[in-house]
């Protein structure tokens, strides 16, 4: 009898935790819009046009959540956050989620009271070299070790800072580090030749070249790979229901690409769709449980935002940012690292 009572108590407590843990979703739906933390003038990821419209890869992933929970991709308040304040803003509930080129690391995942929901982009940290160093063209320089000395610009509050410190020490490089308060400050220092090198994720470096310079020729990436950078959303770790909502909203574009669905064809999708595709477009009610979403949540994401190929192409492809191929961000069926979880 005691075992039965204990078992019932555990189930009740678990269900209570799940209900309590749905407070973020409830708050977002009652408010009527999502508060999404994004970057500041983060080319390719989050930029704001003169007419106030936001665009970018991270912006589109904010839109996936809004499509799922609010049925409106425009129901998003984009909150620009710098590298140093982004996690504090999330912990203090100033935003509901941060999708801001944030790297998945052990310390962030276990010590900040936050949870990483899944990789949306695989990147790597490298070094961008100025076109001139000490009055000499640098076009022939391929590796950092070829420089006698150099100053490296890097933004405070980023994994890039800690990674470059490790790399300099490990390789005994005669480099100094110039820490800047912001991404914009880092670019300003680099373009004013206060540093010969700048380090960040490749997408950040190449995106900035395209967005800031009329003529990016002469600047180039060194072949040194400083670190791997798996990027994606973070949420607070006190709400497992919201974690599930954000995780699966981010999975839908990848699932859609794999299943052959896009914003162009999903409305008139073939009736001969696979069972998995049918489930995705019209999720069985019994599966939704306490998630708080309706059966068409994923359909709206695909229709109103797109699949992963569409998101990547319109924000990060060679057509928009010179030199960024999908590479490891292809589906695993094409030699990449993205393998969306089965929808079953």
Tab-separated table of C-alpha atoms in Angstrom:
chain	number	residue	atom	x	y	z
A	1	UNK	CA	0.000	0.000	0.000
A	2	UNK	CA	2.840	2.363	0.870
A	3	UNK	CA	4.420	1.705	-2.529
A	4	UNK	CA	1.157	2.548	-4.303
A	5	UNK	CA	0.753	5.798	-2.363
A	6	UNK	CA	4.381	6.717	-3.030
A	7	UNK	CA	3.925	6.003	-6.719
A	8	UNK	CA	0.812	8.179	-6.915
A	9	UNK	CA	2.610	10.985	-5.065
A	10	UNK	CA	5.532	10.876	-7.500
A	11	UNK	CA	3.181	11.059	-10.498
A	12	UNK	CA	1.243	13.964	-8.967
A	13	UNK	CA	4.432	15.863	-8.168
A	14	UNK	CA	5.784	15.243	-11.667
A	15	UNK	CA	2.587	16.480	-13.296
A	16	UNK	CA	2.553	19.513	-10.994
A	17	UNK	CA	6.110	20.291	-12.013
A	18	UNK	CA	5.159	20.077	-15.683
A	19	UNK	CA	2.187	22.393	-15.173
A	20	UNK	CA	4.291	24.854	-13.166
A	21	UNK	CA	6.991	24.592	-15.797
A	22	UNK	CA	4.631	25.881	-18.509
A	23	UNK	CA	4.608	29.427	-17.154
A	24	UNK	CA	6.767	30.870	-19.956
A	25	UNK	CA	4.444	29.651	-22.691
A	26	UNK	CA	1.445	30.985	-20.787
A	27	UNK	CA	3.157	34.345	-20.259
A	28	UNK	CA	4.042	34.632	-23.955
A	29	UNK	CA	0.521	33.762	-25.071
A	30	UNK	CA	-1.103	36.148	-22.589
A	31	UNK	CA	1.319	38.920	-23.574
A	32	UNK	CA	0.647	38.290	-27.250
A	33	UNK	CA	4.248	38.410	-28.430
A	34	UNK	CA	7.588	36.668	-27.952
A	35	UNK	CA	10.563	38.539	-26.462
A	36	UNK	CA	13.546	37.192	-28.368
A	37	UNK	CA	17.106	38.237	-27.490
A	38	UNK	CA	19.213	38.746	-30.621
A	39	UNK	CA	22.516	40.319	-31.624
A	40	UNK	CA	23.319	43.951	-32.346
A	41	UNK	CA	23.983	44.630	-36.050
A	42	UNK	CA	24.949	40.976	-36.414
A	43	UNK	CA	25.176	40.693	-40.196
A	44	UNK	CA	23.475	37.606	-41.563
A	45	UNK	CA	21.961	36.836	-38.161
A	46	UNK	CA	20.105	39.875	-36.808
A	47	UNK	CA	19.989	43.298	-38.446
A	48	UNK	CA	17.340	45.999	-38.527
A	49	UNK	CA	16.545	47.986	-41.648
A	50	UNK	CA	15.701	51.684	-41.693
A	51	UNK	CA	12.000	50.876	-41.806
A	52	UNK	CA	12.344	48.887	-38.584
A	53	UNK	CA	12.112	45.399	-40.052
A	54	UNK	CA	14.374	42.701	-38.676
A	55	UNK	CA	16.016	39.996	-40.747
A	56	UNK	CA	18.637	37.300	-40.331
A	57	UNK	CA	19.216	33.643	-39.539
A	58	UNK	CA	18.667	34.041	-35.793
A	59	UNK	CA	15.675	36.293	-36.429
A	60	UNK	CA	14.071	33.545	-38.504
A	61	UNK	CA	14.458	31.072	-35.646
A	62	UNK	CA	12.704	33.576	-33.365
A	63	UNK	CA	9.934	33.592	-35.947
A	64	UNK	CA	9.609	29.800	-35.831
A	65	UNK	CA	8.710	30.002	-32.133
A	66	UNK	CA	6.182	32.784	-32.739
A	67	UNK	CA	4.575	30.777	-35.541
A	68	UNK	CA	4.263	27.753	-33.267
A	69	UNK	CA	2.929	29.380	-30.095
A	70	UNK	CA	1.225	32.571	-31.325
A	71	UNK	CA	0.213	31.615	-34.892
A	72	UNK	CA	1.854	34.843	-36.074
A	73	UNK	CA	5.490	35.113	-37.192
A	74	UNK	CA	5.379	38.883	-36.742
A	75	UNK	CA	4.440	38.643	-33.046
A	76	UNK	CA	8.038	39.078	-31.893
A	77	UNK	CA	9.767	41.831	-29.957
A	78	UNK	CA	13.432	41.626	-30.906
A	79	UNK	CA	15.630	42.738	-28.033
A	80	UNK	CA	19.244	43.510	-29.042
A	81	UNK	CA	21.719	42.184	-26.475
A	82	UNK	CA	25.484	42.476	-26.263
A	83	UNK	CA	27.735	39.516	-25.508
A	84	UNK	CA	28.247	40.456	-21.874
A	85	UNK	CA	24.603	41.010	-20.954
A	86	UNK	CA	22.736	38.380	-22.964
A	87	UNK	CA	22.703	35.532	-20.419
A	88	UNK	CA	21.900	37.860	-17.525
A	89	UNK	CA	18.950	39.249	-19.477
A	90	UNK	CA	17.616	35.733	-19.973
A	91	UNK	CA	18.140	34.741	-16.338
A	92	UNK	CA	16.344	37.919	-15.214
A	93	UNK	CA	13.371	37.129	-17.479
A	94	UNK	CA	13.881	40.211	-19.620
A	95	UNK	CA	13.604	37.891	-22.629
A	96	UNK	CA	11.931	34.520	-23.179
A	97	UNK	CA	14.765	33.053	-25.240
A	98	UNK	CA	18.104	34.163	-26.643
A	99	UNK	CA	18.975	33.243	-30.204
A	100	UNK	CA	22.133	35.245	-30.540
A	101	UNK	CA	25.035	33.270	-32.052
A	102	UNK	CA	25.475	31.731	-28.601
A	103	UNK	CA	27.921	28.836	-28.326
A	104	UNK	CA	27.015	25.635	-26.493
A	105	UNK	CA	29.570	25.065	-23.724
A	106	UNK	CA	29.711	22.981	-20.555
A	107	UNK	CA	29.921	25.940	-18.162
A	108	UNK	CA	27.055	27.832	-19.756
A	109	UNK	CA	24.861	24.761	-19.793
A	110	UNK	CA	25.392	23.702	-16.174
A	111	UNK	CA	26.237	26.814	-14.145
A	112	UNK	CA	24.082	29.711	-15.369
A	113	UNK	CA	20.642	28.276	-14.699
A	114	UNK	CA	20.133	28.033	-18.463
A	115	UNK	CA	19.672	25.232	-20.992
A	116	UNK	CA	20.873	24.958	-24.585
A	117	UNK	CA	18.036	23.651	-26.755
A	118	UNK	CA	19.948	22.362	-29.785
A	119	UNK	CA	22.358	23.321	-32.557
A	120	UNK	CA	20.964	25.539	-35.301
A	121	UNK	CA	24.367	26.285	-36.864
A	122	UNK	CA	27.768	24.603	-36.735
A	123	UNK	CA	30.517	27.195	-36.967
A	124	UNK	CA	34.201	27.544	-36.114
A	125	UNK	CA	36.384	30.297	-34.722
A	126	UNK	CA	39.175	31.618	-36.936
A	127	UNK	CA	41.333	34.700	-37.440
A	128	UNK	CA	40.752	37.484	-39.949
A	129	UNK	CA	43.902	39.348	-40.961
A	130	UNK	CA	44.058	42.983	-42.012
A	131	UNK	CA	45.119	43.611	-45.595
A	132	UNK	CA	48.254	45.422	-44.395
A	133	UNK	CA	50.514	44.710	-41.421
A	134	UNK	CA	53.417	47.096	-40.815
A	135	UNK	CA	52.867	48.539	-44.287
A	136	UNK	CA	53.171	45.152	-46.001
A	137	UNK	CA	50.431	43.253	-47.806
A	138	UNK	CA	49.390	40.124	-45.961
A	139	UNK	CA	47.912	38.199	-48.874
A	140	UNK	CA	50.608	35.492	-48.672
A	141	UNK	CA	50.221	34.875	-44.923
A	142	UNK	CA	48.318	31.665	-44.203
A	143	UNK	CA	48.891	30.907	-40.508
A	144	UNK	CA	49.199	32.971	-37.353
A	145	UNK	CA	52.637	31.514	-36.607
A	146	UNK	CA	54.016	33.321	-39.664
A	147	UNK	CA	53.615	36.676	-37.893
A	148	UNK	CA	56.462	37.943	-35.712
A	149	UNK	CA	54.017	39.789	-33.500
A	150	UNK	CA	50.425	40.945	-33.667
A	151	UNK	CA	47.492	42.309	-31.694
A	152	UNK	CA	44.204	40.412	-31.831
A	153	UNK	CA	40.857	42.172	-31.428
A	154	UNK	CA	38.177	40.138	-29.655
A	155	UNK	CA	34.875	40.913	-27.932
A	156	UNK	CA	34.500	40.625	-24.151
A	157	UNK	CA	32.047	38.100	-22.730
A	158	UNK	CA	32.480	35.622	-25.585
A	159	UNK	CA	33.937	32.146	-25.915
A	160	UNK	CA	36.152	33.685	-28.598
A	161	UNK	CA	38.107	35.544	-25.912
A	162	UNK	CA	38.831	32.468	-23.812
A	163	UNK	CA	39.568	30.364	-26.891
A	164	UNK	CA	42.130	32.791	-28.326
A	165	UNK	CA	43.860	33.029	-24.945
A	166	UNK	CA	44.212	29.243	-24.926
A	167	UNK	CA	45.392	29.183	-28.534
A	168	UNK	CA	48.062	31.843	-28.002
A	169	UNK	CA	49.370	30.060	-24.916
A	170	UNK	CA	49.260	26.602	-26.480
A	171	UNK	CA	51.149	27.715	-29.592
A	172	UNK	CA	53.462	30.177	-27.816
A	173	UNK	CA	52.472	33.019	-30.142
A	174	UNK	CA	53.898	36.531	-29.541
A	175	UNK	CA	50.451	38.119	-29.628
A	176	UNK	CA	48.666	40.695	-27.504
A	177	UNK	CA	44.907	40.812	-27.037
A	178	UNK	CA	42.745	43.918	-27.363
A	179	UNK	CA	39.362	43.328	-25.695
A	180	UNK	CA	36.447	45.410	-26.943
A	181	UNK	CA	33.097	46.050	-25.278
A	182	UNK	CA	31.038	45.177	-28.336
A	183	UNK	CA	31.055	43.603	-31.761
A	184	UNK	CA	30.858	47.053	-33.343
A	185	UNK	CA	33.786	48.212	-31.217
A	186	UNK	CA	35.823	45.240	-32.334
A	187	UNK	CA	35.240	46.050	-35.995
A	188	UNK	CA	36.012	49.724	-35.396
A	189	UNK	CA	39.349	48.862	-33.792
A	190	UNK	CA	40.224	46.393	-36.543
A	191	UNK	CA	39.395	48.737	-39.409
A	192	UNK	CA	41.342	51.536	-37.686
A	193	UNK	CA	44.344	49.155	-37.591
A	194	UNK	CA	44.510	49.059	-33.800
A	195	UNK	CA	44.906	45.323	-34.269
A	196	UNK	CA	46.287	43.249	-37.103
A	197	UNK	CA	44.034	40.266	-36.433
A	198	UNK	CA	40.429	39.838	-35.370
A	199	UNK	CA	38.858	36.636	-34.116
A	200	UNK	CA	35.285	35.372	-33.923
A	201	UNK	CA	33.057	32.798	-35.633
A	202	UNK	CA	33.609	32.547	-39.385
A	203	UNK	CA	30.033	33.611	-40.134
A	204	UNK	CA	30.506	36.705	-37.970
A	205	UNK	CA	33.774	37.666	-39.657
A	206	UNK	CA	32.626	37.144	-43.235
A	207	UNK	CA	29.215	38.636	-42.543
A	208	UNK	CA	30.838	41.779	-41.192
A	209	UNK	CA	33.110	42.092	-44.208
A	210	UNK	CA	30.109	42.006	-46.497
A	211	UNK	CA	27.918	44.248	-44.363
A	212	UNK	CA	30.476	46.888	-43.402
A	213	UNK	CA	32.844	47.211	-46.345
A	214	UNK	CA	32.251	48.251	-49.935
A	215	UNK	CA	35.418	46.386	-50.902
A	216	UNK	CA	36.323	43.439	-48.647
A	217	UNK	CA	39.169	42.367	-50.943
A	218	UNK	CA	42.537	42.155	-49.245
A	219	UNK	CA	41.190	40.832	-45.963
A	220	UNK	CA	41.303	37.069	-45.593
A	221	UNK	CA	40.887	34.276	-43.093
A	222	UNK	CA	43.949	32.484	-41.804
A	223	UNK	CA	43.801	28.693	-41.916
A	224	UNK	CA	44.147	28.350	-38.117
A	225	UNK	CA	40.990	26.842	-36.601
A	226	UNK	CA	40.822	28.195	-33.058
A	227	UNK	CA	37.780	26.223	-31.904
A	228	UNK	CA	34.527	24.574	-32.905
A	229	UNK	CA	31.406	26.684	-32.309
A	230	UNK	CA	28.015	24.930	-32.117
A	231	UNK	CA	25.442	27.737	-31.979
A	232	UNK	CA	21.788	27.774	-30.973
A	233	UNK	CA	19.073	29.022	-28.586
A	234	UNK	CA	19.223	29.185	-24.788
A	235	UNK	CA	16.278	29.191	-22.375
A	236	UNK	CA	16.018	29.200	-18.584
A	237	UNK	CA	16.290	25.733	-17.062
A	238	UNK	CA	13.264	26.155	-14.756
A	239	UNK	CA	10.682	25.472	-17.462
A	240	UNK	CA	10.921	22.057	-19.174
A	241	UNK	CA	7.774	22.686	-21.194
A	242	UNK	CA	9.210	25.864	-22.755
A	243	UNK	CA	12.477	24.032	-23.409
A	244	UNK	CA	10.506	21.470	-25.455
A	245	UNK	CA	8.649	24.185	-27.365
A	246	UNK	CA	11.865	25.977	-28.360
A	247	UNK	CA	13.774	22.779	-29.107
A	248	UNK	CA	11.114	21.349	-31.408
A	249	UNK	CA	10.324	24.663	-33.081
A	250	UNK	CA	14.011	24.801	-34.039
A	251	UNK	CA	13.927	21.215	-35.315
A	252	UNK	CA	11.052	21.802	-37.727
A	253	UNK	CA	13.053	23.602	-40.482
A	254	UNK	CA	15.546	20.711	-40.548
A	255	UNK	CA	12.786	18.106	-40.528
A	256	UNK	CA	11.022	19.958	-43.324
A	257	UNK	CA	14.106	20.001	-45.536
A	258	UNK	CA	14.706	16.296	-44.951
A	259	UNK	CA	11.063	15.465	-45.735
A	260	UNK	CA	11.008	17.584	-48.896
A	261	UNK	CA	8.712	20.267	-47.487
A	262	UNK	CA	9.182	24.010	-47.999
A	263	UNK	CA	7.273	27.271	-47.774
A	264	UNK	CA	6.636	26.921	-51.504
A	265	UNK	CA	4.967	23.513	-51.463
A	266	UNK	CA	3.628	22.841	-47.973
A	267	UNK	CA	0.187	24.370	-48.546
A	268	UNK	CA	-0.427	22.087	-51.520
A	269	UNK	CA	1.615	19.161	-50.254
A	270	UNK	CA	1.186	15.878	-52.111
A	271	UNK	CA	-1.275	13.475	-50.522
A	272	UNK	CA	1.386	10.790	-50.962
A	273	UNK	CA	3.507	12.278	-48.197
A	274	UNK	CA	5.377	9.932	-45.886
A	275	UNK	CA	3.702	9.048	-42.577
A	276	UNK	CA	6.316	11.155	-40.769
A	277	UNK	CA	5.568	14.207	-42.931
A	278	UNK	CA	1.834	13.804	-42.350
A	279	UNK	CA	2.374	13.657	-38.593
A	280	UNK	CA	4.532	16.772	-38.716
A	281	UNK	CA	1.955	18.773	-40.652
A	282	UNK	CA	-0.957	17.645	-38.503
A	283	UNK	CA	0.411	16.519	-35.146
A	284	UNK	CA	-1.822	13.966	-33.375
A	285	UNK	CA	-3.567	15.579	-30.419
A	286	UNK	CA	-2.472	12.776	-28.099
A	287	UNK	CA	1.166	13.632	-28.830
A	288	UNK	CA	0.879	17.266	-27.824
A	289	UNK	CA	0.215	16.477	-24.164
A	290	UNK	CA	1.030	19.471	-21.991
A	291	UNK	CA	3.055	21.174	-24.720
A	292	UNK	CA	0.345	23.780	-25.235
A	293	UNK	CA	0.470	23.769	-29.047
A	294	UNK	CA	-2.191	22.972	-31.629
A	295	UNK	CA	-1.986	20.349	-34.380
A	296	UNK	CA	-0.857	22.846	-37.062
A	297	UNK	CA	2.059	24.383	-35.156
A	298	UNK	CA	4.743	22.849	-37.401
A	299	UNK	CA	2.762	23.466	-40.587
A	300	UNK	CA	2.761	27.195	-39.797
A	301	UNK	CA	6.518	27.227	-39.216
A	302	UNK	CA	7.163	25.684	-42.625
A	303	UNK	CA	4.574	27.815	-44.428
A	304	UNK	CA	5.469	31.151	-42.837
A	305	UNK	CA	9.215	30.792	-42.176
A	306	UNK	CA	10.517	27.957	-44.341
A	307	UNK	CA	12.767	24.927	-44.215
A	308	UNK	CA	16.431	25.010	-43.211
A	309	UNK	CA	17.698	25.366	-46.771
A	310	UNK	CA	15.479	28.406	-47.271
A	311	UNK	CA	16.630	30.005	-44.006
A	312	UNK	CA	20.285	29.366	-44.772
A	313	UNK	CA	20.093	30.523	-48.385
A	314	UNK	CA	18.354	33.818	-47.693
A	315	UNK	CA	20.658	34.738	-44.814
A	316	UNK	CA	24.024	32.989	-44.998
A	317	UNK	CA	24.575	31.555	-48.470
A	318	UNK	CA	27.241	32.719	-50.887
A	319	UNK	CA	24.615	34.928	-52.490
A	320	UNK	CA	24.299	36.999	-49.323
A	321	UNK	CA	27.616	36.614	-47.534
A	322	UNK	CA	30.657	35.897	-49.666
A	323	UNK	CA	32.317	32.594	-48.944
A	324	UNK	CA	29.917	30.898	-46.527
A	325	UNK	CA	29.077	27.480	-47.936
A	326	UNK	CA	26.760	25.174	-46.025
A	327	UNK	CA	29.502	22.584	-45.527
A	328	UNK	CA	28.953	20.876	-42.173
A	329	UNK	CA	25.531	22.540	-41.995
A	330	UNK	CA	24.213	20.265	-44.719
A	331	UNK	CA	21.929	17.424	-43.726
A	332	UNK	CA	23.766	14.230	-42.830
A	333	UNK	CA	22.454	12.713	-46.067
A	334	UNK	CA	24.595	15.280	-47.928
A	335	UNK	CA	27.700	14.859	-45.787
A	336	UNK	CA	26.821	17.424	-43.109
A	337	UNK	CA	26.235	17.187	-39.359
A	338	UNK	CA	22.529	18.021	-39.147
A	339	UNK	CA	20.391	14.979	-38.409
A	340	UNK	CA	16.949	16.057	-37.181
A	341	UNK	CA	15.313	13.911	-34.534
A	342	UNK	CA	12.624	11.491	-35.780
A	343	UNK	CA	9.109	12.887	-35.549
A	344	UNK	CA	7.297	9.933	-34.077
